Coordinates of C-alpha atoms in Angstrom, one line a residue:
Chain I
M1 CA -0.6 30.0 -93.1
P2 CA -3.1 30.4 -95.9
S3 CA -6.0 33.5 -95.3
D4 CA -9.5 32.1 -95.3
T5 CA -10.1 32.4 -98.7
A6 CA -6.9 30.5 -99.9
T7 CA -8.6 27.7 -97.5
H8 CA -11.6 28.0 -99.0
A9 CA -10.0 27.3 -102.4
L10 CA -8.1 24.4 -101.8
R11 CA -11.2 22.2 -100.9
P12 CA -12.9 20.5 -102.8
R13 CA -16.5 22.6 -104.3
P14 CA -19.5 20.0 -103.3
R15 CA -20.1 18.1 -107.0
I16 CA -21.1 14.7 -107.7
G17 CA -17.7 13.5 -108.6
V18 CA -16.9 9.9 -109.4
R19 CA -16.4 9.8 -105.3
A20 CA -20.0 10.3 -105.1
L21 CA -20.9 7.8 -107.4
V22 CA -19.2 5.3 -105.9
A23 CA -20.7 6.2 -102.1
Y24 CA -24.3 6.2 -103.9
L25 CA -23.6 2.9 -105.2
I26 CA -22.5 1.1 -102.0
A27 CA -25.3 3.0 -100.3
A28 CA -27.9 1.4 -102.1
L29 CA -26.2 -2.2 -102.5
T30 CA -26.0 -1.7 -98.1
V31 CA -29.6 -1.4 -97.9
A32 CA -31.0 -3.3 -100.7
P33 CA -31.1 -6.3 -98.8
L34 CA -33.4 -4.3 -96.3
L35 CA -35.7 -3.1 -99.2
W36 CA -35.9 -6.1 -100.7
L37 CA -37.5 -7.5 -97.8
L38 CA -39.9 -4.4 -97.6
V39 CA -40.9 -5.3 -101.0
T40 CA -41.5 -9.1 -100.3
V41 CA -44.0 -8.8 -97.3
F42 CA -46.1 -7.1 -99.6
K43 CA -46.2 -9.3 -102.2
P44 CA -49.1 -12.1 -102.7
G45 CA -47.8 -15.5 -100.7
D46 CA -47.1 -17.6 -103.6
E47 CA -44.9 -14.9 -105.1
V48 CA -42.2 -14.5 -102.6
F49 CA -39.8 -16.6 -104.4
R50 CA -40.0 -14.4 -107.7
P51 CA -37.7 -12.1 -108.6
G52 CA -38.9 -9.1 -109.5
L53 CA -41.5 -6.8 -108.5
P54 CA -45.0 -7.6 -107.2
S55 CA -48.1 -8.4 -109.6
R56 CA -50.0 -6.5 -107.0
L57 CA -49.2 -5.3 -103.2
T58 CA -51.0 -6.5 -100.8
L59 CA -51.6 -6.7 -96.0
D60 CA -52.6 -9.8 -96.2
N61 CA -49.0 -10.8 -94.7
I62 CA -49.1 -8.0 -92.2
T63 CA -52.5 -8.6 -91.1
Y64 CA -52.5 -12.4 -90.7
V65 CA -49.1 -12.0 -88.2
L66 CA -50.8 -9.5 -86.5
T67 CA -54.1 -11.7 -86.1
Q68 CA -53.3 -15.3 -86.0
I69 CA -49.7 -14.7 -84.4
P70 CA -49.5 -13.4 -80.7
L71 CA -47.4 -10.7 -82.4
G72 CA -49.1 -7.5 -80.9
R73 CA -48.5 -9.3 -77.4
Y74 CA -44.8 -9.9 -78.2
V75 CA -44.4 -6.1 -79.5
L76 CA -46.4 -4.9 -76.3
N77 CA -43.6 -6.9 -74.2
S78 CA -41.3 -5.5 -75.8
A79 CA -42.3 -2.1 -75.4
V80 CA -43.0 -2.3 -71.9
V81 CA -39.6 -3.8 -70.9
S82 CA -37.4 -1.2 -73.5
V83 CA -39.6 1.9 -72.2
A84 CA -39.6 0.6 -68.2
V85 CA -35.2 0.0 -68.9
T86 CA -34.7 3.0 -70.8
V87 CA -36.7 5.1 -67.9
V88 CA -35.1 3.4 -65.1
A89 CA -31.6 3.3 -66.0
L90 CA -31.6 7.1 -67.2
A91 CA -32.6 8.2 -63.8
L92 CA -30.1 5.8 -62.3
H93 CA -27.7 6.6 -64.3
S94 CA -27.8 10.5 -64.2
M95 CA -27.8 10.6 -60.3
A96 CA -24.9 8.0 -59.9
A97 CA -23.2 10.5 -62.3
Y98 CA -24.0 13.2 -61.1
A99 CA -22.3 12.2 -57.8
L100 CA -19.1 10.8 -59.2
A101 CA -18.9 14.0 -61.2
R102 CA -19.8 16.7 -58.8
L103 CA -20.1 15.7 -55.5
R104 CA -17.0 15.2 -52.8
F105 CA -17.4 11.8 -50.9
P106 CA -14.4 9.3 -49.6
G107 CA -14.2 6.4 -51.9
R108 CA -15.7 8.1 -55.0
Q109 CA -12.8 7.4 -57.2
L110 CA -12.6 3.8 -56.1
I111 CA -16.2 3.4 -57.1
F112 CA -15.7 5.1 -60.3
S113 CA -13.0 2.3 -60.8
L114 CA -15.1 -0.5 -60.2
I115 CA -18.1 0.4 -62.3
I116 CA -15.5 1.3 -65.4
S117 CA -14.1 -1.7 -65.0
T118 CA -17.5 -3.8 -65.7
L119 CA -17.4 -1.7 -69.1
L120 CA -16.3 -4.6 -71.1
V121 CA -18.4 -7.7 -69.6
S122 CA -21.1 -8.4 -72.0
L123 CA -23.6 -10.4 -71.5
P124 CA -22.5 -13.5 -73.3
V125 CA -19.9 -13.8 -70.7
I126 CA -22.0 -13.6 -67.7
L127 CA -24.8 -15.5 -69.1
V128 CA -24.8 -18.6 -66.9
P129 CA -23.9 -17.5 -63.6
L130 CA -26.1 -14.3 -64.0
F131 CA -29.3 -16.8 -65.0
L132 CA -28.5 -18.2 -61.6
V133 CA -28.4 -15.6 -59.8
V134 CA -31.7 -14.3 -61.1
K135 CA -33.3 -17.5 -60.6
Q136 CA -32.0 -17.6 -56.9
L137 CA -34.0 -14.3 -56.9
G138 CA -36.9 -16.0 -58.3
L139 CA -37.4 -13.8 -61.2
L140 CA -37.3 -16.1 -64.0
D141 CA -40.6 -15.8 -66.2
S142 CA -41.3 -12.5 -64.8
Y143 CA -41.1 -8.8 -66.0
A144 CA -38.7 -7.8 -63.2
G145 CA -36.5 -10.7 -64.5
L146 CA -36.4 -9.1 -67.6
I147 CA -36.1 -5.5 -66.8
L148 CA -33.7 -5.7 -63.6
P149 CA -30.7 -7.3 -64.9
A150 CA -30.8 -4.9 -68.4
I151 CA -31.0 -1.6 -66.6
F152 CA -27.2 -1.4 -65.3
H153 CA -24.6 -1.0 -67.5
A154 CA -21.7 0.9 -66.7
F155 CA -21.6 2.7 -70.6
G156 CA -24.5 5.1 -69.9
I157 CA -22.8 6.0 -66.2
F158 CA -19.3 6.5 -67.9
L159 CA -20.6 8.9 -70.9
L160 CA -23.1 11.1 -68.4
R161 CA -20.1 11.6 -65.7
Q162 CA -18.2 12.5 -68.8
Y163 CA -21.2 15.1 -70.1
Y164 CA -21.3 16.2 -66.5
L165 CA -17.8 17.2 -66.1
N166 CA -18.3 19.6 -68.5
I167 CA -21.1 21.4 -66.9
P168 CA -20.5 24.7 -65.7
R169 CA -20.2 24.9 -62.2
E170 CA -21.8 28.3 -61.5
L171 CA -25.1 26.9 -62.8
E172 CA -25.2 24.6 -59.5
E173 CA -23.8 27.0 -57.3
A174 CA -26.9 29.5 -57.8
A175 CA -28.7 26.7 -56.4
D176 CA -26.6 26.0 -53.4
L177 CA -27.2 29.8 -52.5
D178 CA -30.9 29.1 -52.7
G179 CA -30.5 26.4 -50.0
C180 CA -31.1 24.0 -52.4
G181 CA -30.7 20.1 -51.4
Y182 CA -28.7 17.7 -53.6
F183 CA -31.9 16.3 -54.9
R184 CA -33.6 19.1 -55.9
R185 CA -30.2 20.3 -57.5
W186 CA -30.4 17.3 -59.4
W187 CA -33.5 17.2 -60.6
T188 CA -34.3 20.8 -61.2
I189 CA -30.9 21.6 -62.7
V190 CA -28.5 19.0 -63.8
L191 CA -31.4 16.8 -65.1
P192 CA -32.8 19.6 -67.5
L193 CA -29.1 20.5 -68.7
S194 CA -28.4 17.0 -69.5
K195 CA -31.4 16.8 -72.1
P196 CA -28.7 16.0 -75.6
A197 CA -26.8 13.3 -73.2
L198 CA -30.1 12.0 -72.1
A199 CA -31.6 12.0 -75.6
S200 CA -28.6 10.2 -77.2
L201 CA -28.6 7.5 -74.3
S202 CA -32.4 6.8 -74.6
V203 CA -32.1 6.0 -78.2
L204 CA -29.1 3.6 -77.3
F205 CA -31.0 1.9 -74.5
F206 CA -34.2 1.4 -76.2
L207 CA -32.9 0.0 -79.5
A208 CA -30.6 -2.1 -77.3
N209 CA -33.5 -3.6 -75.4
W210 CA -35.9 -3.5 -78.4
N211 CA -33.8 -5.6 -80.4
A212 CA -32.3 -7.9 -77.2
F213 CA -32.6 -11.8 -78.0
L214 CA -30.2 -13.8 -75.7
W215 CA -31.8 -13.0 -72.2
P216 CA -35.1 -12.7 -73.1
L217 CA -34.6 -16.2 -74.6
I218 CA -33.6 -18.0 -71.6
A219 CA -35.1 -15.7 -68.9
T220 CA -38.4 -16.6 -69.8
Q221 CA -40.6 -19.8 -70.7
D222 CA -43.9 -18.4 -70.6
P223 CA -45.1 -17.3 -73.9
N224 CA -46.8 -14.6 -72.6
L225 CA -43.8 -13.1 -71.5
R226 CA -42.3 -13.7 -74.9
M227 CA -40.6 -10.3 -76.2
V228 CA -40.6 -9.7 -79.9
Q229 CA -36.9 -10.8 -80.9
V230 CA -37.4 -13.8 -79.4
G231 CA -41.3 -14.3 -80.8
I232 CA -40.3 -13.9 -84.3
S233 CA -37.5 -16.1 -84.0
T234 CA -40.0 -18.9 -83.2
L235 CA -41.9 -18.4 -86.1
Q236 CA -38.9 -19.8 -88.1
G237 CA -39.3 -23.1 -86.9
Q238 CA -43.3 -22.6 -86.9
Y239 CA -43.4 -21.5 -90.9
V240 CA -41.0 -23.8 -92.4
S241 CA -43.0 -22.9 -95.6
G242 CA -44.6 -19.8 -94.9
W243 CA -41.7 -17.0 -95.4
H244 CA -43.9 -14.5 -96.1
Y245 CA -45.5 -14.6 -92.7
V246 CA -41.9 -14.9 -91.2
L247 CA -41.0 -12.0 -93.2
A248 CA -43.9 -9.8 -92.1
A249 CA -43.3 -10.7 -88.6
T250 CA -39.6 -9.4 -88.8
V251 CA -40.9 -6.3 -90.4
V252 CA -43.5 -5.2 -87.8
A253 CA -40.3 -6.0 -85.6
A254 CA -37.8 -3.7 -87.5
V255 CA -40.2 -1.2 -87.8
P256 CA -40.0 0.8 -84.3
T257 CA -36.2 0.4 -84.8
V258 CA -36.3 2.1 -87.9
V259 CA -38.4 4.6 -86.5
A260 CA -36.3 5.3 -83.5
F261 CA -33.2 5.7 -85.2
L262 CA -34.9 8.1 -88.0
I263 CA -36.2 10.1 -84.9
G264 CA -32.8 9.9 -82.9
Q265 CA -30.6 9.8 -85.6
R266 CA -28.3 12.9 -84.5
W267 CA -28.7 11.9 -80.8
L268 CA -27.3 8.5 -81.6
V269 CA -24.6 9.4 -83.9
D270 CA -23.1 11.7 -81.2
A271 CA -23.0 8.9 -78.3
I272 CA -21.1 6.8 -81.2
K273 CA -18.7 9.1 -82.1
T274 CA -18.1 10.1 -78.2
S275 CA -17.7 6.7 -77.2
G276 CA -14.5 6.3 -79.5
L277 CA -13.0 9.3 -78.1
K278 CA -12.4 7.9 -74.9
Chain L
M1 CA -11.1 15.0 -43.7
T2 CA -8.0 14.1 -45.3
V3 CA -9.5 11.6 -47.2
V4 CA -11.9 13.9 -48.5
Q5 CA -9.5 16.0 -49.7
R6 CA -7.3 13.6 -51.3
Q7 CA -10.3 12.1 -53.1
S8 CA -10.5 15.9 -55.1
P9 CA -7.7 16.1 -57.2
G10 CA -7.1 19.6 -59.0
R11 CA -9.8 18.9 -61.1
T12 CA -12.4 19.3 -58.4
A13 CA -10.6 22.4 -56.2
R14 CA -11.4 25.4 -57.3
P15 CA -10.1 28.7 -56.4
G16 CA -13.3 29.5 -54.5
D17 CA -13.4 26.5 -52.5
A18 CA -12.6 28.2 -49.5
P19 CA -14.9 27.8 -46.6
R20 CA -18.1 29.7 -47.3
S21 CA -19.7 30.9 -44.1
G22 CA -23.2 31.8 -44.4
P23 CA -25.7 32.3 -41.3
A24 CA -27.9 30.0 -43.0
R25 CA -25.5 27.1 -44.5
G26 CA -23.9 25.4 -41.1
S27 CA -20.2 24.5 -40.2
L28 CA -18.4 23.2 -43.0
A29 CA -17.7 19.7 -41.7
G30 CA -21.7 19.5 -41.6
R31 CA -21.8 20.7 -45.2
R32 CA -19.2 18.2 -46.4
R33 CA -20.9 15.4 -44.3
R34 CA -24.1 16.3 -45.8
E35 CA -22.4 16.2 -49.6
A36 CA -20.8 12.6 -48.8
L37 CA -24.5 11.4 -47.6
A38 CA -25.9 13.0 -50.8
G39 CA -22.9 11.2 -53.1
Y40 CA -23.5 7.8 -51.4
A41 CA -27.1 7.8 -52.0
F42 CA -26.6 9.0 -55.6
V43 CA -24.2 5.9 -56.0
A44 CA -26.5 3.4 -54.4
P45 CA -28.6 2.1 -56.6
D46 CA -26.1 2.0 -59.6
L47 CA -23.6 0.2 -57.3
L48 CA -25.9 -2.1 -56.0
G49 CA -27.7 -3.1 -59.2
L50 CA -24.0 -3.5 -60.7
L51 CA -23.0 -5.9 -57.8
V52 CA -25.8 -7.7 -57.7
F53 CA -26.1 -8.5 -61.6
V54 CA -22.3 -8.0 -62.8
G55 CA -20.3 -8.5 -59.8
L56 CA -22.0 -11.2 -58.3
P57 CA -22.2 -13.1 -61.9
M58 CA -18.8 -12.5 -62.3
A59 CA -17.3 -13.9 -58.8
L60 CA -19.8 -16.8 -59.2
A61 CA -18.6 -17.7 -62.7
L62 CA -15.1 -18.8 -60.8
G63 CA -17.2 -20.6 -58.1
V64 CA -19.8 -22.5 -60.2
S65 CA -17.0 -23.6 -62.4
L66 CA -15.8 -25.7 -59.3
Y67 CA -19.3 -27.6 -59.2
E68 CA -21.3 -29.7 -61.2
A69 CA -24.6 -28.4 -61.4
D70 CA -27.9 -30.6 -62.3
G71 CA -30.2 -27.2 -62.7
F72 CA -32.8 -28.6 -60.3
G73 CA -30.9 -27.0 -57.5
G74 CA -28.2 -29.4 -57.0
Y75 CA -24.7 -28.9 -56.6
T76 CA -21.6 -31.3 -56.3
F77 CA -18.1 -30.0 -56.1
V78 CA -16.0 -31.6 -58.4
G79 CA -12.9 -29.3 -57.9
L80 CA -10.9 -28.9 -61.2
D81 CA -12.5 -31.4 -63.3
N82 CA -14.4 -29.3 -65.2
F83 CA -11.0 -27.5 -66.5
R84 CA -9.8 -31.2 -67.0
L85 CA -12.7 -32.2 -69.1
M86 CA -11.8 -29.5 -71.5
A87 CA -8.8 -31.1 -73.3
S88 CA -10.3 -34.0 -74.3
D89 CA -13.7 -32.0 -75.4
D90 CA -13.1 -32.3 -79.4
Q91 CA -16.3 -30.0 -79.8
L92 CA -15.2 -27.1 -77.6
W93 CA -11.6 -27.0 -79.8
Q94 CA -13.8 -26.9 -83.2
S95 CA -15.7 -23.7 -81.4
L96 CA -12.5 -22.3 -80.4
R97 CA -10.9 -22.4 -83.9
V98 CA -14.4 -21.1 -85.3
T99 CA -14.4 -18.2 -82.7
G100 CA -10.3 -17.7 -83.8
T101 CA -11.0 -17.8 -87.5
Y102 CA -13.9 -15.3 -87.1
V103 CA -12.1 -12.7 -85.5
V104 CA -8.8 -13.4 -87.1
A105 CA -11.2 -12.2 -90.6
F106 CA -13.8 -10.2 -89.5
V107 CA -11.8 -7.7 -87.3
P108 CA -9.1 -6.6 -89.8
L109 CA -11.5 -7.1 -92.6
C110 CA -14.5 -4.8 -90.8
F111 CA -11.8 -2.4 -90.2
V112 CA -10.3 -1.9 -93.7
V113 CA -14.1 -1.9 -95.1
S114 CA -15.3 0.7 -92.2
L115 CA -12.2 2.7 -92.9
G116 CA -12.3 2.7 -96.7
L117 CA -16.3 3.7 -95.7
A118 CA -15.3 6.7 -93.6
L119 CA -12.6 8.1 -95.7
L120 CA -15.2 7.8 -99.1
V121 CA -18.0 9.9 -97.0
R122 CA -15.5 12.3 -95.0
D123 CA -16.3 15.4 -97.2
H124 CA -19.0 17.0 -98.0
F125 CA -20.8 16.1 -101.3
P126 CA -24.1 16.3 -102.1
G127 CA -26.7 13.7 -100.1
V128 CA -23.5 12.6 -98.0
S129 CA -26.0 12.4 -94.9
G130 CA -28.3 10.2 -96.5
V131 CA -25.4 7.7 -97.7
R132 CA -24.0 7.7 -94.2
A133 CA -27.4 6.7 -92.8
A134 CA -27.7 4.4 -95.5
L135 CA -24.1 2.7 -94.5
F136 CA -25.5 2.9 -90.6
A137 CA -28.8 1.2 -91.5
P138 CA -28.0 -2.3 -90.7
N139 CA -26.6 -1.8 -87.7
V140 CA -30.1 -0.8 -85.9
I141 CA -32.1 -3.5 -86.8
S142 CA -32.0 -6.6 -84.6
L143 CA -29.3 -9.4 -84.9
V144 CA -32.7 -11.8 -85.1
V145 CA -34.1 -9.7 -88.2
V146 CA -30.9 -9.7 -89.7
G147 CA -30.4 -13.4 -89.4
I148 CA -33.8 -14.1 -90.4
V149 CA -33.6 -11.8 -93.4
W150 CA -30.3 -12.9 -94.9
Q151 CA -31.5 -16.7 -94.4
F152 CA -34.2 -15.7 -96.9
L153 CA -32.1 -14.4 -99.0
L154 CA -30.1 -17.0 -99.3
I155 CA -32.1 -20.0 -99.4
D156 CA -30.6 -22.5 -102.0
K157 CA -31.5 -22.1 -105.7
Q158 CA -34.8 -19.8 -105.4
G159 CA -33.0 -17.2 -103.1
M160 CA -32.2 -13.5 -104.2
L161 CA -28.9 -14.1 -104.1
S162 CA -29.0 -17.1 -106.4
N163 CA -31.3 -15.4 -109.1
V164 CA -28.8 -12.4 -109.0
L165 CA -25.9 -15.2 -109.1
R166 CA -27.4 -17.1 -111.8
P167 CA -26.0 -15.5 -115.0
V168 CA -22.7 -16.0 -113.8
G169 CA -22.8 -19.4 -113.0
L170 CA -23.2 -19.2 -109.4
G171 CA -26.8 -20.1 -109.3
D172 CA -26.5 -23.1 -107.4
V173 CA -23.8 -22.3 -104.4
S174 CA -25.3 -23.3 -101.0
F175 CA -24.2 -20.2 -98.8
L176 CA -25.3 -21.5 -95.8
G177 CA -25.1 -25.2 -96.4
S178 CA -21.6 -26.3 -96.5
P179 CA -19.5 -26.1 -93.7
G180 CA -16.5 -23.4 -95.5
L181 CA -18.8 -21.2 -97.0
A182 CA -21.4 -21.0 -94.2
M183 CA -18.6 -19.8 -92.2
V184 CA -17.5 -16.8 -95.1
T185 CA -21.1 -16.1 -94.8
Y186 CA -21.4 -15.6 -91.5
I187 CA -18.1 -13.3 -91.7
L188 CA -19.7 -11.0 -94.4
I189 CA -22.8 -10.3 -92.6
S190 CA -21.0 -9.6 -90.0
V191 CA -19.3 -7.1 -91.1
W192 CA -22.0 -5.7 -93.5
F193 CA -23.8 -5.3 -90.0
F194 CA -21.1 -3.3 -88.0
M195 CA -19.4 -1.5 -91.4
G196 CA -21.6 1.5 -90.4
Y197 CA -21.1 1.5 -86.7
N198 CA -17.6 1.6 -87.1
M199 CA -17.7 4.2 -89.5
L200 CA -19.1 6.2 -87.4
I201 CA -16.8 6.3 -84.6
L202 CA -13.9 6.7 -87.4
L203 CA -15.4 9.6 -88.8
G204 CA -15.3 11.3 -85.6
G205 CA -11.7 10.6 -85.1
L206 CA -10.9 12.0 -88.7
K207 CA -13.0 14.9 -88.0
D208 CA -10.8 15.6 -85.0
I209 CA -7.6 15.7 -87.5
P210 CA -6.9 19.6 -87.9
R211 CA -7.5 20.6 -91.8
E212 CA -4.4 22.7 -91.7
Y213 CA -2.1 19.6 -91.5
T214 CA -3.6 18.3 -94.3
E215 CA -3.6 21.4 -96.5
A216 CA -0.2 22.2 -95.7
A217 CA 0.4 18.7 -97.4
M218 CA -1.2 19.8 -100.2
I219 CA 0.4 23.1 -100.9
D220 CA 3.8 20.8 -100.3
G221 CA 2.6 18.9 -103.5
A222 CA 1.8 15.5 -100.8
S223 CA -0.3 12.6 -103.1
S224 CA -3.2 11.7 -101.5
W225 CA -1.4 8.8 -100.5
Q226 CA 1.1 10.0 -98.9
R227 CA -1.3 12.0 -97.0
F228 CA -3.1 9.3 -95.7
R229 CA 0.1 7.4 -94.5
H230 CA 1.8 10.3 -93.1
I231 CA -0.7 12.1 -91.6
T232 CA -4.4 10.7 -91.3
W233 CA -2.8 7.3 -90.4
P234 CA -1.3 8.0 -87.8
M235 CA -3.3 10.8 -86.2
L236 CA -6.2 8.2 -86.4
R237 CA -4.3 5.4 -84.2
P238 CA -5.9 6.2 -81.1
T239 CA -9.5 5.8 -82.9
S240 CA -8.0 2.7 -85.0
F241 CA -7.0 1.2 -81.9
F242 CA -10.5 1.5 -80.2
V243 CA -12.5 0.3 -83.0
V244 CA -10.1 -2.8 -83.4
V245 CA -10.4 -3.7 -79.7
N246 CA -14.1 -3.1 -79.7
S247 CA -14.7 -5.2 -82.5
M248 CA -12.5 -7.9 -81.4
V249 CA -14.2 -8.3 -77.9
G250 CA -17.6 -7.9 -79.9
A251 CA -16.0 -10.8 -82.2
V252 CA -15.5 -13.2 -79.2
T253 CA -17.9 -12.2 -76.6
G254 CA -20.4 -9.8 -78.2
L255 CA -23.9 -10.6 -79.2
Q256 CA -23.2 -11.2 -82.7
A257 CA -21.5 -14.3 -81.7
F258 CA -24.5 -15.5 -80.4
D259 CA -28.1 -14.0 -81.7
L260 CA -26.7 -14.2 -85.2
V261 CA -25.1 -17.6 -84.9
Y262 CA -28.5 -18.8 -83.5
V263 CA -31.0 -17.6 -86.1
L264 CA -28.3 -18.1 -89.2
T265 CA -27.0 -21.6 -88.6
R266 CA -27.7 -22.8 -85.2
G267 CA -23.5 -23.8 -85.0
G268 CA -24.2 -25.7 -88.4
P269 CA -23.4 -26.9 -90.4
A270 CA -21.1 -29.9 -88.5
N271 CA -20.4 -27.0 -86.0
S272 CA -18.7 -25.2 -88.5
T273 CA -20.6 -21.9 -86.6
S274 CA -20.7 -22.9 -83.6
T275 CA -18.5 -20.3 -81.6
V276 CA -17.5 -20.3 -78.1
V277 CA -20.7 -18.3 -77.1
F278 CA -22.9 -20.2 -78.5
Y279 CA -21.2 -23.8 -77.3
I280 CA -21.2 -22.1 -73.7
Y281 CA -25.1 -21.6 -74.0
Q282 CA -25.6 -25.3 -75.6
Q283 CA -23.7 -26.7 -72.4
A284 CA -25.7 -24.7 -70.1
F285 CA -29.1 -24.7 -71.2
G286 CA -29.4 -27.4 -73.9
F287 CA -27.8 -29.9 -71.4
N288 CA -27.9 -28.3 -67.7
H289 CA -24.2 -28.3 -67.7
Y290 CA -23.8 -25.2 -65.8
G291 CA -20.8 -26.0 -64.1
Y292 CA -19.1 -27.0 -67.2
A293 CA -20.5 -24.3 -69.1
S294 CA -19.0 -21.7 -66.0
A295 CA -15.6 -23.3 -66.5
L296 CA -15.9 -22.5 -69.8
T297 CA -16.6 -18.8 -69.3
T298 CA -13.6 -18.3 -67.1
V299 CA -11.2 -19.5 -69.9
V300 CA -12.8 -17.1 -72.4
V301 CA -12.5 -14.1 -69.9
A302 CA -9.0 -14.7 -69.3
F303 CA -8.1 -15.4 -73.1
L304 CA -10.1 -12.0 -73.8
V305 CA -7.9 -10.2 -71.1
V306 CA -4.9 -11.8 -72.0
T307 CA -5.3 -10.8 -75.8
T308 CA -6.2 -7.0 -75.3
G309 CA -3.6 -7.0 -72.7
I310 CA -1.3 -8.5 -75.7
M311 CA -2.3 -5.8 -77.9
F312 CA -2.7 -2.9 -75.8
V313 CA 1.4 -3.6 -75.0
A314 CA 2.3 -4.0 -78.4
T315 CA 0.3 -0.8 -79.5
R316 CA 1.6 1.3 -76.6
G317 CA -1.7 1.7 -76.0
G318 CA -2.6 3.1 -79.5
R319 CA -1.5 6.0 -78.5
F320 CA 0.1 8.5 -81.0
H321 CA 3.8 9.2 -80.2
A322 CA 5.5 11.9 -82.0
E323 CA 8.9 9.9 -82.5

């Protein structure tokens, strides 16, 4: 076994070699389309198809879509739905995961298996019957119809349960001796301890719901309930020759996801890496 | 009580699990009952939600497929007619071909690209975390935005890509306008979108391979290809398996099969990019053929279960066997 120093010497020293240059080039090419989008929305309308940099920078396109199109309303709808789904889902999943990881009750394994068996079920697979269920419940064209079906997903429960299995039992037992009820035990001890896992999931849930398109597309007809992805997709048909407006709207729709990514990058990466280890 | 004990395997049973008799704690049975009640109460909301919004639709899919629903509340029992209809539905077979082609091209291509990127950014170099973030960046943006942006970049003759490719004589290529090329474009955009996501998962797997193995091989004079072939590749197998299955499921039933198609091509030109999922959507919400759409759904699910099962058996669960 080589000593520490020997191990160290074997590792390639950080330097900008061919590998790094190739990596920079690929990274640049990957983000180029997105950067080009960003440049284009600040171009005057008549320069959209002109290659190269804009003759002047303008906020006209952004101002137009924010004032002449109910884009603000779409953004608001998406914000309400995304935040509601994220908060409620985290609370419910955390409670269920805590019970499944820590509390002993008959049928626990069965319930856990049932939940896990839905892990691979994606929206397109159950789209038609889900639509019929939500229609029967009278939830079409309502915020509830946008929010409720988006809450329940096995992945969050699964991830949190794995996390809770690793929380030392002693921390809970201290609370037990103080005569804490199970709800208080969850609220005052388990929930604060699960901040990293909750942070990962909140970024994931927010992004998934902000970016949701298919369900909002079929669950709502009312233009006042349009979520942002549906909103910008309808512009596609309306502004056939108005690419500068369509693109400005897509930038407005994309900004919150990029911000969420930049803030939550570390947690998001954790959640994605964990998903692959199981 | 015996049930309770059977439900708690070795993991939850602890040495200190003996009945604790405290003056304020009540009997062991009472404690157990309180714990069980709390357990049910905590699981109930999520379980109920999953039953109503996932379980019920899944059960319903099979039931509805035996009916023809007109979308106005009327249902007629038609038995297996919906399934018989499939045989003569040319557009269904076309969409199955599209999804099949997409899976066969996208899954391996995306895996190879993602693995290449993961190996590229595995070791430290200045700015490596920025490079990783850049490669992942497309994945945080919605498929709708992605579709719109690429449509703009690929506009015939005037688009950015046409301008870039004009010097090499490819300025007039219609990337979304001809059937064969539209499919290629759809696949390449999907790879661009997902490669960063798969790269992160593979990076997680690469990080779990003990450094000592590769270092020992280096001392023994193994080439970088030999190190990859005999250490990295076999040890990465479980992660690779996960990535491939995940991509496959996504390619058939994921949002990429709908959102991107809807925005980028609407299934065209000439149905050349109309995936099964997109076709089901059209049948249900374009023509109100809910029964037929449900029947199609059950077929897709069966197809997916069978292929995933075959893969699982063929790769022995993707586990690494020290043979």
